[in-house]
């Protein structure tokens, strides 16, 4: 992420809210360089997804799903483990009728 984490998170939340979704910072990390996890909730389907930024072998930055499940409790357990390892971690939760993530970067 090239922007400071707090600026990037603010922009993501703004994009989600402008599109009619509800977004909140569930965990605030380091303002300048904290990693970010994005959890999306699709209440109609009862599904949750988690996205984390990663760097591919060719150096390209992409967003990937580090936990393949769609059970919210499993994703919350993953987030709790990640937060114990990285105290600077941010977690953004987005609840959207269509389950959109609002990431403008490449998602795999």
C-alpha atoms as one frame of an Amber mdcrd trajectory, in Angstrom:
protein
   0.000   0.000   0.000   1.552   3.306  -1.012  -0.700   5.546   1.073  -0.626
   5.752   4.839  -2.919   3.071   6.231  -5.317   5.508   7.896  -5.775   7.478
   4.655  -6.298   4.305   2.614  -8.820   2.908   5.125 -10.715   6.209   5.153
 -10.972   6.156   1.358 -12.225   2.549   1.345 -14.905   3.347   3.909 -15.961
   6.419   1.944 -16.280   4.389  -1.304 -18.404   1.794   0.462 -20.667   4.354
   2.106 -21.162   6.304  -1.131 -22.373   3.058  -2.727 -24.899   2.487   0.061
 -22.959  -0.042   2.138 -22.132   0.138   5.837 -18.412   0.166   6.653 -16.592
   0.458   9.957 -13.085   0.188  11.356 -13.378  -2.899  13.554  -9.741  -2.682
  14.652  -7.473   0.333  14.357  -3.822  -0.349  13.637  -0.755   1.770  12.999
  -1.743   4.958  11.174   1.214   4.959   8.828   2.148   1.395   8.009  -0.345
  -1.070   9.472  -1.463  -3.993   7.332  -5.183  -4.084   6.506  -7.695  -6.934
   6.443 -11.062  -6.303   4.790 -14.000  -8.458   5.904 -17.158  -8.329   3.817
 -20.585  -9.466   4.941 -23.391 -10.431   2.600 -26.362 -10.788   4.945 -28.716
 -11.964   2.197 -26.562 -15.014   1.484 -25.245 -15.321   5.019 -21.673 -15.258
   3.746 -18.548 -13.480   4.858 -15.249 -13.098   3.021 -11.856 -11.867   4.095
  -9.281 -10.074   1.955  -5.618  -9.330   2.695  -3.055  -7.486   0.624  -0.238
  -9.668  -0.688   2.736  -9.332  -2.997   2.944 -11.873  -5.801   6.217 -13.404
  -6.962   6.506 -10.829  -9.752   6.223  -7.962  -7.236   2.630  -7.032  -8.100
   0.432  -6.103  -5.138  -2.919  -7.872  -5.090  -5.710  -8.635  -2.630  -6.266
 -12.309  -1.861  -8.473 -14.348   0.443  -6.126 -15.721   3.139  -8.874 -17.844
   4.681 -10.930 -19.764   2.113 -14.040 -20.252   4.243 -17.140 -18.115   4.219
 -18.212 -18.790   7.787 -18.014 -15.546   9.755 -16.884 -17.261  12.967 -13.948
 -18.900  11.151 -12.920 -15.590   9.623 -13.171 -13.864  13.010 -10.879 -16.545
  14.475  -8.383 -15.908  11.659  -8.534 -12.160  12.352  -7.947 -12.725  16.080
  -4.863 -14.854  15.344  -3.533 -12.275  12.889  -4.056  -9.454  15.413  -2.078
 -11.350  18.063   0.835 -11.629  15.626   0.590  -8.077  14.232  -0.450  -5.403
  16.751  -0.428  -2.774  13.958  -3.171  -4.582  12.006  -6.276  -2.759  10.775
  -9.580  -4.569  10.219 -12.329  -2.990   8.128 -15.776  -4.604   8.054 -18.118
  -3.866   5.165 -21.740  -4.958   5.156 -23.313  -4.752   1.725 -26.484  -6.201
   0.222 -24.406  -7.588  -2.664 -21.329  -8.582  -0.646 -19.049  -6.145  -2.506
 -15.557  -5.417  -1.175 -15.047  -1.972  -2.790 -11.349  -2.629  -3.340 -10.125
  -0.831  -6.448  -6.865  -2.748  -6.530  -6.547  -6.152  -8.215  -8.352  -8.949
  -6.328  -7.542 -12.619  -6.932
